mmCIF file of C-alpha atoms and ligand atoms in Angstrom:
data_model
loop_
_atom_site.group_PDB
_atom_site.id
_atom_site.type_symbol
_atom_site.label_atom_id
_atom_site.label_comp_id
_atom_site.label_asym_id
_atom_site.label_seq_id
_atom_site.Cartn_x
_atom_site.Cartn_y
_atom_site.Cartn_z
ATOM 1 C CA MET A 1 50.269 -40.466 -47.350
ATOM 2 C CA ASN A 2 53.959 -39.757 -46.771
ATOM 3 C CA ASP A 3 55.881 -42.410 -44.831
ATOM 4 C CA LYS A 4 56.947 -40.093 -42.053
ATOM 5 C CA LEU A 5 53.315 -39.258 -41.316
ATOM 6 C CA ALA A 6 52.255 -42.898 -41.316
ATOM 7 C CA VAL A 7 54.926 -43.622 -38.700
ATOM 8 C CA LEU A 8 53.887 -40.595 -36.655
ATOM 9 C CA ALA A 9 50.239 -41.672 -36.760
ATOM 10 C CA ALA A 10 51.121 -45.141 -35.485
ATOM 11 C CA GLU A 11 53.260 -43.652 -32.710
ATOM 12 C CA ALA A 12 50.448 -41.253 -31.798
ATOM 13 C CA GLU A 13 47.945 -44.047 -31.323
ATOM 14 C CA LYS A 14 50.357 -46.113 -29.267
ATOM 15 C CA GLU A 15 51.123 -43.183 -26.970
ATOM 16 C CA LEU A 16 47.480 -42.062 -26.737
ATOM 17 C CA ALA A 17 46.000 -45.527 -26.080
ATOM 18 C CA PRO A 18 45.602 -45.061 -22.289
ATOM 19 C CA LEU A 19 43.964 -41.650 -22.805
ATOM 20 C CA PHE A 20 41.676 -43.063 -25.491
ATOM 21 C CA ALA A 21 40.597 -45.776 -23.038
ATOM 22 C CA GLU A 22 39.765 -43.081 -20.484
ATOM 23 C CA ILE A 23 37.725 -41.158 -23.110
ATOM 24 C CA GLU A 24 35.831 -44.327 -24.059
ATOM 25 C CA SER A 25 35.068 -44.961 -20.413
ATOM 26 C CA THR A 26 33.563 -41.455 -20.130
ATOM 27 C CA ALA A 27 31.493 -42.144 -23.258
ATOM 28 C CA PHE A 28 30.272 -45.402 -21.716
ATOM 29 C CA HIS A 29 29.315 -43.684 -18.461
ATOM 30 C CA ASN A 30 27.447 -40.920 -20.302
ATOM 31 C CA THR A 31 25.744 -43.333 -22.707
ATOM 32 C CA ARG A 32 24.428 -45.272 -19.737
ATOM 33 C CA LYS A 33 22.991 -42.044 -18.287
ATOM 34 C CA VAL A 34 21.290 -41.300 -21.622
ATOM 35 C CA LEU A 35 19.837 -44.808 -21.889
ATOM 36 C CA ASP A 36 18.622 -44.687 -18.273
ATOM 37 C CA ALA A 37 16.840 -41.402 -19.025
ATOM 38 C CA PHE A 38 15.275 -42.749 -22.248
ATOM 39 C CA ARG A 39 13.959 -45.732 -20.269
ATOM 40 C CA LYS A 40 12.742 -43.647 -17.320
ATOM 41 C CA GLU A 41 10.901 -41.201 -19.570
ATOM 42 C CA LYS A 42 9.520 -44.014 -21.762
ATOM 43 C CA VAL A 43 10.802 -42.708 -25.079
ATOM 44 C CA ASP A 44 8.811 -44.421 -27.832
ATOM 45 C CA GLU A 45 7.733 -44.000 -31.431
ATOM 46 C CA SER A 46 5.018 -41.524 -30.467
ATOM 47 C CA CYS A 47 7.738 -39.107 -29.279
ATOM 48 C CA PHE A 48 8.925 -38.755 -32.875
ATOM 49 C CA ALA A 49 5.595 -37.497 -34.204
ATOM 50 C CA SER A 50 5.579 -33.971 -35.565
ATOM 51 C CA SER A 51 3.279 -31.174 -34.450
ATOM 52 C CA THR A 52 2.080 -27.990 -36.133
ATOM 53 C CA GLY A 53 0.550 -24.665 -35.144
ATOM 54 C CA TYR A 54 0.654 -24.026 -31.403
ATOM 55 C CA GLY A 55 2.167 -27.426 -30.822
ATOM 56 C CA TYR A 56 0.085 -28.113 -27.704
ATOM 57 C CA ASN A 57 0.686 -31.516 -26.077
ATOM 58 C CA ASP A 58 3.709 -32.308 -28.220
ATOM 59 C CA LYS A 59 4.735 -35.455 -26.372
ATOM 60 C CA GLY A 60 8.178 -35.632 -27.961
ATOM 61 C CA ARG A 61 9.015 -32.045 -27.013
ATOM 62 C CA GLU A 62 7.916 -32.560 -23.411
ATOM 63 C CA THR A 63 9.731 -35.891 -23.105
ATOM 64 C CA LEU A 64 12.950 -34.518 -24.604
ATOM 65 C CA ASP A 65 12.961 -31.688 -22.052
ATOM 66 C CA ARG A 66 12.777 -34.264 -19.235
ATOM 67 C CA VAL A 67 15.411 -36.498 -20.833
ATOM 68 C CA TYR A 68 17.880 -33.594 -21.013
ATOM 69 C CA ALA A 69 17.133 -32.673 -17.385
ATOM 70 C CA ASP A 70 17.623 -36.279 -16.210
ATOM 71 C CA VAL A 71 20.928 -36.692 -18.047
ATOM 72 C CA PHE A 72 22.290 -33.282 -17.061
ATOM 73 C CA GLY A 73 21.193 -33.736 -13.432
ATOM 74 C CA THR A 74 18.986 -30.635 -13.369
ATOM 75 C CA GLU A 75 15.390 -30.009 -12.269
ATOM 76 C CA ALA A 76 14.314 -28.863 -15.712
ATOM 77 C CA ALA A 77 15.433 -28.216 -19.271
ATOM 78 C CA ILE A 78 14.079 -26.607 -22.391
ATOM 79 C CA VAL A 79 15.256 -27.990 -25.737
ATOM 80 C CA ARG A 80 13.921 -26.434 -28.913
ATOM 81 C CA PRO A 81 14.504 -26.233 -32.663
ATOM 82 C CA HIS A 82 13.317 -22.608 -32.325
ATOM 83 C CA ILE A 83 16.537 -21.696 -30.548
ATOM 84 C CA VAL A 84 18.656 -20.812 -33.576
ATOM 85 C CA ASN A 85 22.166 -21.136 -32.093
ATOM 86 C CA GLY A 86 24.242 -21.004 -28.941
ATOM 87 C CA THR A 87 24.175 -17.212 -28.809
ATOM 88 C CA HIS A 88 20.373 -17.299 -28.888
ATOM 89 C CA ALA A 89 20.250 -19.849 -26.052
ATOM 90 C CA LEU A 90 22.578 -17.707 -23.922
ATOM 91 C CA THR A 91 20.569 -14.581 -24.779
ATOM 92 C CA LEU A 92 17.366 -16.274 -23.582
ATOM 93 C CA GLY A 93 19.111 -17.198 -20.352
ATOM 94 C CA LEU A 94 20.427 -13.698 -19.679
ATOM 95 C CA PHE A 95 17.202 -11.884 -20.579
ATOM 96 C CA GLY A 96 15.204 -14.486 -18.656
ATOM 97 C CA LEU A 97 17.098 -13.949 -15.395
ATOM 98 C CA LEU A 98 18.082 -10.261 -15.429
ATOM 99 C CA ARG A 99 15.886 -7.231 -14.665
ATOM 100 C CA PRO A 100 16.524 -3.455 -14.873
ATOM 101 C CA GLY A 101 18.954 -2.346 -12.163
ATOM 102 C CA ASP A 102 20.497 -5.827 -11.825
ATOM 103 C CA THR A 103 24.157 -6.495 -12.486
ATOM 104 C CA LEU A 104 25.596 -9.239 -14.652
ATOM 105 C CA LEU A 105 29.040 -10.298 -13.387
ATOM 106 C CA SER A 106 31.252 -12.361 -15.668
ATOM 107 C CA VAL A 107 33.994 -14.038 -13.618
ATOM 108 C CA THR A 108 35.837 -15.648 -16.539
ATOM 109 C CA GLY A 109 36.805 -12.485 -18.416
ATOM 110 C CA LYS A 110 35.055 -11.204 -21.498
ATOM 111 C CA PRO A 111 32.335 -13.596 -22.686
ATOM 112 C CA TYR A 112 32.201 -15.068 -26.193
ATOM 113 C CA ASP A 113 32.371 -12.396 -28.948
ATOM 114 C CA THR A 114 28.779 -12.742 -30.095
ATOM 115 C CA LEU A 115 27.560 -11.723 -26.621
ATOM 116 C CA ASP A 116 29.050 -8.209 -27.000
ATOM 117 C CA GLU A 117 25.861 -6.861 -28.582
ATOM 118 C CA VAL A 118 23.670 -8.854 -26.194
ATOM 119 C CA ILE A 119 25.335 -7.325 -23.135
ATOM 120 C CA GLY A 120 25.676 -3.932 -24.828
ATOM 121 C CA LEU A 121 29.462 -3.753 -25.018
ATOM 122 C CA ARG A 122 29.117 -2.987 -28.738
ATOM 123 C CA GLY A 123 26.318 -1.602 -30.910
ATOM 124 C CA ASP A 124 23.561 0.821 -29.942
ATOM 125 C CA GLY A 125 19.788 0.723 -29.801
ATOM 126 C CA MET A 126 19.528 -3.004 -30.536
ATOM 127 C CA GLY A 127 17.755 -3.758 -27.266
ATOM 128 C CA SER A 128 20.794 -5.027 -25.404
ATOM 129 C CA LEU A 129 20.774 -5.758 -21.674
ATOM 130 C CA ARG A 130 22.381 -2.342 -21.242
ATOM 131 C CA ASP A 131 19.527 -0.670 -23.144
ATOM 132 C CA TYR A 132 17.211 -2.255 -20.550
ATOM 133 C CA GLY A 133 19.225 -0.919 -17.616
ATOM 134 C CA VAL A 134 21.188 -4.060 -16.759
ATOM 135 C CA ASN A 135 24.730 -3.277 -15.592
ATOM 136 C CA TYR A 136 27.743 -5.314 -16.569
ATOM 137 C CA ARG A 137 30.951 -6.028 -14.713
ATOM 138 C CA GLN A 138 33.730 -8.542 -15.301
ATOM 139 C CA THR A 139 36.688 -10.029 -13.492
ATOM 140 C CA GLU A 140 39.392 -12.024 -15.242
ATOM 141 C CA LEU A 141 39.731 -15.791 -15.029
ATOM 142 C CA ASP A 142 41.417 -16.767 -11.719
ATOM 143 C CA GLU A 143 41.052 -13.231 -10.323
ATOM 144 C CA ASP A 144 39.420 -12.953 -6.875
ATOM 145 C CA PHE A 145 35.865 -11.765 -7.572
ATOM 146 C CA SER A 146 34.579 -11.597 -3.987
ATOM 147 C CA ASP A 147 34.587 -7.752 -3.934
ATOM 148 C CA ALA A 148 32.685 -7.615 -7.227
ATOM 149 C CA LEU A 149 29.957 -9.883 -5.863
ATOM 150 C CA ASP A 150 27.731 -7.267 -4.197
ATOM 151 C CA ASP A 151 23.953 -7.344 -3.660
ATOM 152 C CA SER A 152 23.205 -5.907 -7.105
ATOM 153 C CA VAL A 153 24.646 -8.986 -8.825
ATOM 154 C CA LYS A 154 21.782 -11.162 -10.087
ATOM 155 C CA VAL A 155 23.757 -13.415 -12.435
ATOM 156 C CA VAL A 156 27.315 -14.695 -12.121
ATOM 157 C CA PHE A 157 28.361 -15.790 -15.584
ATOM 158 C CA ILE A 158 30.957 -18.478 -16.280
ATOM 159 C CA GLN A 159 32.224 -19.499 -19.725
ATOM 160 C CA ARG A 160 33.378 -23.124 -19.569
ATOM 161 C CA SER A 161 35.214 -23.420 -22.881
ATOM 162 C CA LYS A 162 38.070 -21.180 -23.928
ATOM 163 C CA GLY A 163 36.028 -20.381 -27.058
ATOM 164 C CA TYR A 164 38.310 -18.334 -29.290
ATOM 165 C CA LEU A 165 40.373 -16.912 -26.461
ATOM 166 C CA ASP A 166 43.880 -17.678 -25.380
ATOM 167 C CA ARG A 167 42.915 -19.053 -21.959
ATOM 168 C CA ARG A 168 42.373 -22.458 -20.454
ATOM 169 C CA THR A 169 39.047 -24.255 -20.465
ATOM 170 C CA LEU A 170 37.507 -24.708 -17.030
ATOM 171 C CA THR A 171 36.865 -28.204 -15.746
ATOM 172 C CA VAL A 172 33.468 -29.048 -14.267
ATOM 173 C CA ASP A 173 35.170 -29.275 -10.887
ATOM 174 C CA GLU A 174 36.517 -25.727 -11.154
ATOM 175 C CA ILE A 175 33.086 -24.425 -12.193
ATOM 176 C CA ASN A 176 31.412 -26.202 -9.280
ATOM 177 C CA LYS A 177 33.840 -24.587 -6.826
ATOM 178 C CA ILE A 178 32.941 -21.130 -8.177
ATOM 179 C CA ALA A 179 29.227 -22.012 -8.046
ATOM 180 C CA ASP A 180 29.476 -23.215 -4.439
ATOM 181 C CA TYR A 181 31.225 -20.000 -3.420
ATOM 182 C CA VAL A 182 28.593 -17.851 -5.133
ATOM 183 C CA HIS A 183 25.730 -19.809 -3.575
ATOM 184 C CA ALA A 184 27.282 -19.544 -0.107
ATOM 185 C CA ASN A 185 27.868 -15.795 -0.398
ATOM 186 C CA SER A 186 25.018 -14.349 -2.451
ATOM 187 C CA LYS A 187 21.568 -14.894 -3.867
ATOM 188 C CA ALA A 188 22.786 -14.591 -7.478
ATOM 189 C CA PHE A 189 22.028 -17.185 -10.138
ATOM 190 C CA VAL A 190 25.078 -19.007 -11.508
ATOM 191 C CA MET A 191 24.824 -19.287 -15.284
ATOM 192 C CA VAL A 192 27.276 -21.253 -17.429
ATOM 193 C CA ASP A 193 28.013 -20.985 -21.139
ATOM 194 C CA ASN A 194 28.357 -24.751 -21.633
ATOM 195 C CA CYS A 195 29.114 -24.659 -25.398
ATOM 196 C CA TYR A 196 31.603 -27.345 -26.493
ATOM 197 C CA GLY A 197 31.648 -28.867 -22.998
ATOM 198 C CA GLU A 198 28.727 -31.321 -22.933
ATOM 199 C CA PHE A 199 29.699 -34.970 -22.386
ATOM 200 C CA VAL A 200 33.446 -34.297 -22.371
ATOM 201 C CA GLU A 201 33.423 -35.102 -18.655
ATOM 202 C CA LYS A 202 31.213 -37.445 -16.648
ATOM 203 C CA GLU A 203 29.065 -34.668 -15.157
ATOM 204 C CA GLU A 204 27.808 -31.270 -16.285
ATOM 205 C CA PRO A 205 28.324 -28.163 -14.118
ATOM 206 C CA ARG A 206 26.282 -27.585 -10.954
ATOM 207 C CA ALA A 207 24.758 -24.286 -12.059
ATOM 208 C CA ASP A 208 21.344 -22.639 -11.781
ATOM 209 C CA LEU A 209 21.304 -22.458 -15.551
ATOM 210 C CA PHE A 210 23.529 -23.609 -18.389
ATOM 211 C CA ALA A 211 23.092 -23.445 -22.132
ATOM 212 C CA GLY A 212 24.453 -24.793 -25.375
ATOM 213 C CA SER A 213 23.927 -25.373 -29.076
ATOM 214 C CA LEU A 214 22.591 -28.535 -30.720
ATOM 215 C CA ILE A 215 24.912 -28.141 -33.705
ATOM 216 C CA LYS A 216 27.730 -28.691 -31.235
ATOM 217 C CA ASN A 217 28.117 -31.535 -28.715
ATOM 218 C CA PRO A 218 24.596 -32.477 -27.523
ATOM 219 C CA GLY A 219 23.094 -32.668 -31.020
ATOM 220 C CA GLY A 220 25.458 -35.552 -31.735
ATOM 221 C CA GLY A 221 25.960 -34.384 -35.325
ATOM 222 C CA ILE A 222 22.375 -35.420 -36.082
ATOM 223 C CA ALA A 223 20.233 -32.512 -34.839
ATOM 224 C CA GLU A 224 19.798 -30.107 -37.741
ATOM 225 C CA VAL A 225 19.150 -27.042 -35.594
ATOM 226 C CA GLY A 226 18.436 -26.056 -32.005
ATOM 227 C CA GLY A 227 19.641 -25.116 -28.575
ATOM 228 C CA TYR A 228 18.953 -26.015 -24.951
ATOM 229 C CA LEU A 229 18.973 -24.526 -21.481
ATOM 230 C CA ALA A 230 18.994 -26.667 -18.337
ATOM 231 C CA GLY A 231 18.917 -25.791 -14.669
ATOM 232 C CA SER A 232 16.603 -25.119 -11.750
ATOM 233 C CA ALA A 233 12.847 -25.254 -12.380
ATOM 234 C CA LYS A 234 12.619 -21.538 -11.553
ATOM 235 C CA ALA A 235 15.411 -20.482 -13.945
ATOM 236 C CA VAL A 236 14.119 -22.627 -16.809
ATOM 237 C CA GLU A 237 10.595 -21.265 -16.305
ATOM 238 C CA LEU A 238 11.901 -17.685 -16.527
ATOM 239 C CA VAL A 239 13.745 -18.642 -19.715
ATOM 240 C CA SER A 240 10.587 -20.154 -21.206
ATOM 241 C CA TYR A 241 8.816 -16.764 -20.829
ATOM 242 C CA ARG A 242 11.576 -15.146 -22.885
ATOM 243 C CA LEU A 243 11.558 -17.874 -25.519
ATOM 244 C CA THR A 244 7.827 -17.423 -26.182
ATOM 245 C CA SER A 245 5.858 -14.941 -24.079
ATOM 246 C CA PRO A 246 5.357 -14.232 -20.387
ATOM 247 C CA GLY A 247 2.523 -16.499 -19.279
ATOM 248 C CA VAL A 248 2.813 -18.759 -22.322
ATOM 249 C CA GLY A 249 6.248 -20.247 -21.668
ATOM 250 C CA GLY A 250 7.228 -23.740 -22.777
ATOM 251 C CA GLU A 251 3.745 -25.168 -23.284
ATOM 252 C CA VAL A 252 3.777 -24.299 -26.977
ATOM 253 C CA GLY A 253 6.153 -24.620 -29.913
ATOM 254 C CA ALA A 254 5.507 -26.975 -32.808
ATOM 255 C CA SER A 255 8.387 -29.398 -33.241
ATOM 256 C CA LEU A 256 8.034 -29.419 -37.060
ATOM 257 C CA GLY A 257 9.441 -32.913 -37.475
ATOM 258 C CA GLN A 258 12.692 -32.269 -35.567
ATOM 259 C CA ASN A 259 12.023 -34.508 -32.545
ATOM 260 C CA ARG A 260 13.407 -37.735 -33.981
ATOM 261 C CA ASN A 261 16.741 -36.165 -34.913
ATOM 262 C CA MET A 262 17.051 -34.394 -31.577
ATOM 263 C CA PHE A 263 16.457 -37.660 -29.687
ATOM 264 C CA ARG A 264 18.767 -39.652 -31.957
ATOM 265 C CA GLY A 265 21.459 -36.993 -31.750
ATOM 266 C CA PHE A 266 21.310 -36.885 -27.948
ATOM 267 C CA PHE A 267 21.511 -40.684 -27.849
ATOM 268 C CA LEU A 268 24.653 -40.598 -30.026
ATOM 269 C CA ALA A 269 26.204 -37.513 -28.428
ATOM 270 C CA PRO A 270 28.374 -39.165 -25.725
ATOM 271 C CA HIS A 271 29.959 -41.370 -28.393
ATOM 272 C CA ILE A 272 30.324 -38.600 -30.979
ATOM 273 C CA VAL A 273 31.902 -36.253 -28.434
ATOM 274 C CA ALA A 274 34.416 -39.005 -27.633
ATOM 275 C CA GLN A 275 35.284 -39.193 -31.345
ATOM 276 C CA ALA A 276 35.921 -35.448 -31.390
ATOM 277 C CA VAL A 277 38.014 -35.543 -28.210
ATOM 278 C CA LYS A 278 40.144 -38.396 -29.581
ATOM 279 C CA THR A 279 40.604 -36.444 -32.820
ATOM 280 C CA ALA A 280 41.779 -33.420 -30.796
ATOM 281 C CA HIS A 281 44.390 -35.479 -28.912
ATOM 282 C CA PHE A 282 45.569 -37.011 -32.175
ATOM 283 C CA ALA A 283 45.896 -33.569 -33.786
ATOM 284 C CA ALA A 284 47.905 -32.248 -30.831
ATOM 285 C CA TYR A 285 50.267 -35.216 -30.942
ATOM 286 C CA ILE A 286 50.912 -34.956 -34.704
ATOM 287 C CA PHE A 287 51.376 -31.188 -34.769
ATOM 288 C CA GLU A 288 53.560 -31.126 -31.662
ATOM 289 C CA ARG A 289 55.817 -33.668 -33.337
ATOM 290 C CA LEU A 290 55.910 -31.449 -36.421
ATOM 291 C CA GLY A 291 57.188 -28.661 -34.161
ATOM 292 C CA PHE A 292 54.064 -26.598 -33.467
ATOM 293 C CA GLU A 293 52.811 -25.458 -30.093
ATOM 294 C CA CYS A 294 49.418 -27.015 -29.336
ATOM 295 C CA SER A 295 46.939 -26.209 -26.613
ATOM 296 C CA PRO A 296 45.967 -28.311 -24.763
ATOM 297 C CA SER A 297 49.053 -30.503 -25.225
ATOM 298 C CA HIS A 298 48.439 -34.017 -26.533
ATOM 299 C CA ASP A 299 48.591 -35.609 -23.076
ATOM 300 C CA THR A 300 46.293 -33.172 -21.239
ATOM 301 C CA PRO A 301 42.846 -34.553 -20.315
ATOM 302 C CA ARG A 302 40.128 -32.462 -21.936
ATOM 303 C CA ALA A 303 37.310 -30.271 -20.668
ATOM 304 C CA ASP A 304 36.039 -29.278 -24.129
ATOM 305 C CA ILE A 305 36.563 -30.338 -27.754
ATOM 306 C CA ILE A 306 38.624 -27.339 -28.936
ATOM 307 C CA GLN A 307 42.230 -27.828 -30.038
ATOM 308 C CA THR A 308 44.498 -24.965 -30.989
ATOM 309 C CA VAL A 309 47.582 -25.271 -33.178
ATOM 310 C CA LYS A 310 49.923 -22.287 -33.329
ATOM 311 C CA LEU A 311 51.043 -22.263 -36.975
ATOM 312 C CA GLY A 312 53.117 -19.061 -36.901
ATOM 313 C CA SER A 313 52.523 -17.810 -40.455
ATOM 314 C CA PRO A 314 49.522 -16.986 -42.634
ATOM 315 C CA GLU A 315 50.686 -19.493 -45.270
ATOM 316 C CA LEU A 316 50.804 -22.361 -42.778
ATOM 317 C CA LEU A 317 47.440 -21.421 -41.238
ATOM 318 C CA CYS A 318 45.866 -21.457 -44.714
ATOM 319 C CA ALA A 319 47.598 -24.755 -45.530
ATOM 320 C CA PHE A 320 46.204 -26.297 -42.329
ATOM 321 C CA CYS A 321 42.666 -25.195 -43.199
ATOM 322 C CA ARG A 322 43.056 -26.412 -46.812
ATOM 323 C CA GLY A 323 43.992 -29.850 -45.503
ATOM 324 C CA ILE A 324 41.023 -30.012 -43.117
ATOM 325 C CA GLN A 325 38.689 -28.985 -45.938
ATOM 326 C CA TYR A 326 40.155 -31.564 -48.311
ATOM 327 C CA GLY A 327 39.668 -34.257 -45.659
ATOM 328 C CA SER A 328 35.959 -33.410 -45.148
ATOM 329 C CA PRO A 329 33.010 -35.455 -46.425
ATOM 330 C CA VAL A 330 31.192 -32.424 -47.894
ATOM 331 C CA ASP A 331 32.702 -29.643 -50.063
ATOM 332 C CA SER A 332 36.065 -31.429 -50.128
ATOM 333 C CA TYR A 333 36.881 -29.865 -53.520
ATOM 334 C CA VAL A 334 36.606 -26.327 -52.171
ATOM 335 C CA THR A 335 39.673 -24.246 -51.249
ATOM 336 C CA PRO A 336 39.020 -22.046 -48.211
ATOM 337 C CA GLU A 337 40.184 -18.441 -48.559
ATOM 338 C CA PRO A 338 40.553 -15.761 -45.872
ATOM 339 C CA TRP A 339 37.650 -13.277 -45.873
ATOM 340 C CA GLU A 340 36.541 -10.143 -44.048
ATOM 341 C CA MET A 341 34.001 -11.453 -41.570
ATOM 342 C CA PRO A 342 31.518 -8.925 -40.141
ATOM 343 C CA GLY A 343 32.426 -8.053 -36.562
ATOM 344 C CA TYR A 344 36.076 -9.076 -36.833
ATOM 345 C CA ASP A 345 39.089 -6.768 -37.277
ATOM 346 C CA ASP A 346 41.256 -9.265 -39.156
ATOM 347 C CA LYS A 347 40.459 -11.561 -42.046
ATOM 348 C CA VAL A 348 39.341 -15.028 -40.960
ATOM 349 C CA ILE A 349 39.887 -18.370 -42.701
ATOM 350 C CA MET A 350 37.447 -21.216 -42.107
ATOM 351 C CA ALA A 351 37.430 -24.842 -43.122
ATOM 352 C CA ALA A 352 34.194 -26.748 -42.797
ATOM 353 C CA GLY A 353 32.817 -29.540 -44.890
ATOM 354 C CA ALA A 354 29.773 -30.394 -42.836
ATOM 355 C CA PHE A 355 26.372 -32.025 -43.346
ATOM 356 C CA VAL A 356 24.808 -29.296 -41.208
ATOM 357 C CA GLN A 357 25.748 -25.713 -42.017
ATOM 358 C CA GLY A 358 28.184 -24.319 -39.445
ATOM 359 C CA SER A 359 28.133 -27.514 -37.389
ATOM 360 C CA SER A 360 31.268 -27.630 -35.292
ATOM 361 C CA ILE A 361 30.802 -31.083 -33.787
ATOM 362 C CA GLU A 362 31.773 -32.000 -37.356
ATOM 363 C CA LEU A 363 35.473 -31.560 -38.185
ATOM 364 C CA SER A 364 36.128 -27.872 -38.697
ATOM 365 C CA ALA A 365 38.881 -25.310 -38.261
ATOM 366 C CA ASP A 366 39.213 -21.585 -38.357
ATOM 367 C CA GLY A 367 41.511 -18.798 -37.347
ATOM 368 C CA PRO A 368 42.004 -15.048 -37.681
ATOM 369 C CA LEU A 369 44.809 -13.979 -40.042
ATOM 370 C CA ARG A 370 46.715 -12.367 -37.214
ATOM 371 C CA ALA A 371 49.949 -13.281 -35.415
ATOM 372 C CA PRO A 372 50.648 -15.847 -34.025
ATOM 373 C CA TYR A 373 48.344 -17.470 -36.633
ATOM 374 C CA ILE A 374 46.493 -19.935 -34.447
ATOM 375 C CA ALA A 375 44.114 -22.507 -35.915
ATOM 376 C CA PHE A 376 41.170 -23.410 -33.684
ATOM 377 C CA MET A 377 39.962 -26.852 -34.673
ATOM 378 C CA GLN A 378 37.227 -29.045 -33.277
ATOM 379 C CA GLY A 379 34.948 -31.923 -34.030
ATOM 380 C CA GLY A 380 35.067 -35.103 -36.048
ATOM 381 C CA LEU A 381 31.946 -37.278 -36.259
ATOM 382 C CA THR A 382 34.094 -40.385 -36.373
ATOM 383 C CA TYR A 383 37.640 -40.725 -35.082
ATOM 384 C CA GLU A 384 38.628 -42.420 -38.354
ATOM 385 C CA SER A 385 37.494 -39.476 -40.471
ATOM 386 C CA GLY A 386 38.942 -37.010 -37.948
ATOM 387 C CA LYS A 387 42.284 -38.774 -38.202
ATOM 388 C CA ILE A 388 42.174 -38.627 -42.006
ATOM 389 C CA GLY A 389 41.350 -34.902 -41.842
ATOM 390 C CA ILE A 390 44.237 -34.201 -39.450
ATOM 391 C CA LEU A 391 46.704 -36.177 -41.577
ATOM 392 C CA SER A 392 45.481 -34.284 -44.627
ATOM 393 C CA ALA A 393 46.130 -30.995 -42.768
ATOM 394 C CA ALA A 394 49.575 -32.258 -41.758
ATOM 395 C CA GLU A 395 50.411 -33.118 -45.363
ATOM 396 C CA GLU A 396 49.423 -29.643 -46.556
ATOM 397 C CA VAL A 397 51.447 -28.008 -43.790
ATOM 398 C CA ILE A 398 54.512 -30.161 -44.502
ATOM 399 C CA GLY A 399 54.190 -29.312 -48.213
ATOM 400 C CA GLU A 400 53.983 -25.586 -47.427
ATOM 401 C CA MET A 401 57.008 -25.775 -45.070
ATOM 402 C CA SER A 402 59.150 -27.398 -47.740
ATOM 403 C CA LYS A 403 58.137 -24.603 -50.146
ATOM 404 C CA GLU A 404 59.181 -22.030 -47.531
ATOM 405 C CA LYS A 405 62.594 -23.671 -47.145
ATOM 406 C CA LYS A 406 63.338 -23.464 -50.889
HETATM 407 C C1 LIG B 501 29.914 -21.611 -30.094
HETATM 408 C C2 LIG B 501 29.949 -20.864 -28.834
HETATM 409 C C3 LIG B 501 28.937 -19.969 -28.487
HETATM 410 C C4 LIG B 501 27.725 -19.699 -29.350
HETATM 411 O O1 LIG B 501 28.001 -19.605 -30.677
HETATM 412 P P1 LIG B 501 26.887 -19.827 -31.820
HETATM 413 O O2 LIG B 501 27.699 -19.699 -33.051
HETATM 414 O O3 LIG B 501 25.901 -18.740 -31.647
HETATM 415 O O4 LIG B 501 26.293 -21.154 -31.635
HETATM 416 C C5 LIG B 501 29.037 -19.326 -27.277
HETATM 417 N N1 LIG B 501 30.072 -19.550 -26.448
HETATM 418 C C6 LIG B 501 31.057 -20.413 -26.748
HETATM 419 C C7 LIG B 501 32.153 -20.640 -25.775
HETATM 420 C C8 LIG B 501 31.022 -21.100 -27.943
HETATM 421 O O5 LIG B 501 31.979 -21.973 -28.231
#
């Protein structure tokens, strides 16, 4: 590694030490909650047994649902390997709660891209909420939404993480304030897209329903597939009828050998999320010192695991992603190239060398090839490997900058 970077890395860790201590204290708090739940629900070897067919009386599945609910402070939860990703979990939530004639109101601007077809903002005849007569309305983040909250609104939707947008991530406190207002002024359900947020703070949002992906934070890098929804008993029951069938609900669903990894991943998740958050702070410090604008800045406490680095040119964005890829445990020999991704207007470059395909609790980065050439990076199963990946990205970027100067 070049000497300048080694000095920067040492300075970063000195400066970040108090923040790292804070992050470790959050991980400790959340680990205690997880252990308390495992004890309360009597997690034992029999919970790891697999089931087949209908999957009736799958003790592990039923226990894991209660463990999630205990830890997340909700009445109920549904955690399943049959939920294929975060989009699927959110879709189950929306279709579970909304009925023809109802209105969905997003109060944090346009939801995550993959929900366009679900809501019916894009595509036709796919069975979107719109096809079923559900209306959609949105107000921008921080805009007063009180006028939009009329009697037709059945779900108020909040996206916690910035996702791939140029906005701030909401803290749990901010979400709770919105939820309290909605509950005081309407009968609507409050639903939160909790992706990338779990375990970053000491509590999860106070919502009627929130959802996320197990190949992000709560799977702890161990779950190989899955998603969850947690919330009130009523909301989770409605979701269970969408996941399987009305009347059947959550009583079925063979766990196909996934229980052990889902338990182990949830046990590790508070620690793993802390590794990713530390990696994000480290990345912000290094790249700010190299002259790039980073969001959040290195000294801002986090509400999710996403870090953006504004690289300013396609060459530097590609160099950043090359470095992340080279510093990954899997596919480190591969050079990422920009490609035309379905559903996107610009080419996108992605770096991911993960044990689980598409896992973004593992170190990963991507960005559209469009000005101002922002890399969105997240994850890192261990801070040590995250640090190595970031320094590798920094080396590539420094190398590319010196080429540009010549
Ligand atoms: C990742 C993510 C989703 C869901 O994405 P999947 O790729 O379907 O898991 C939804 N919302 C946000 C904010 C996300 O970060």
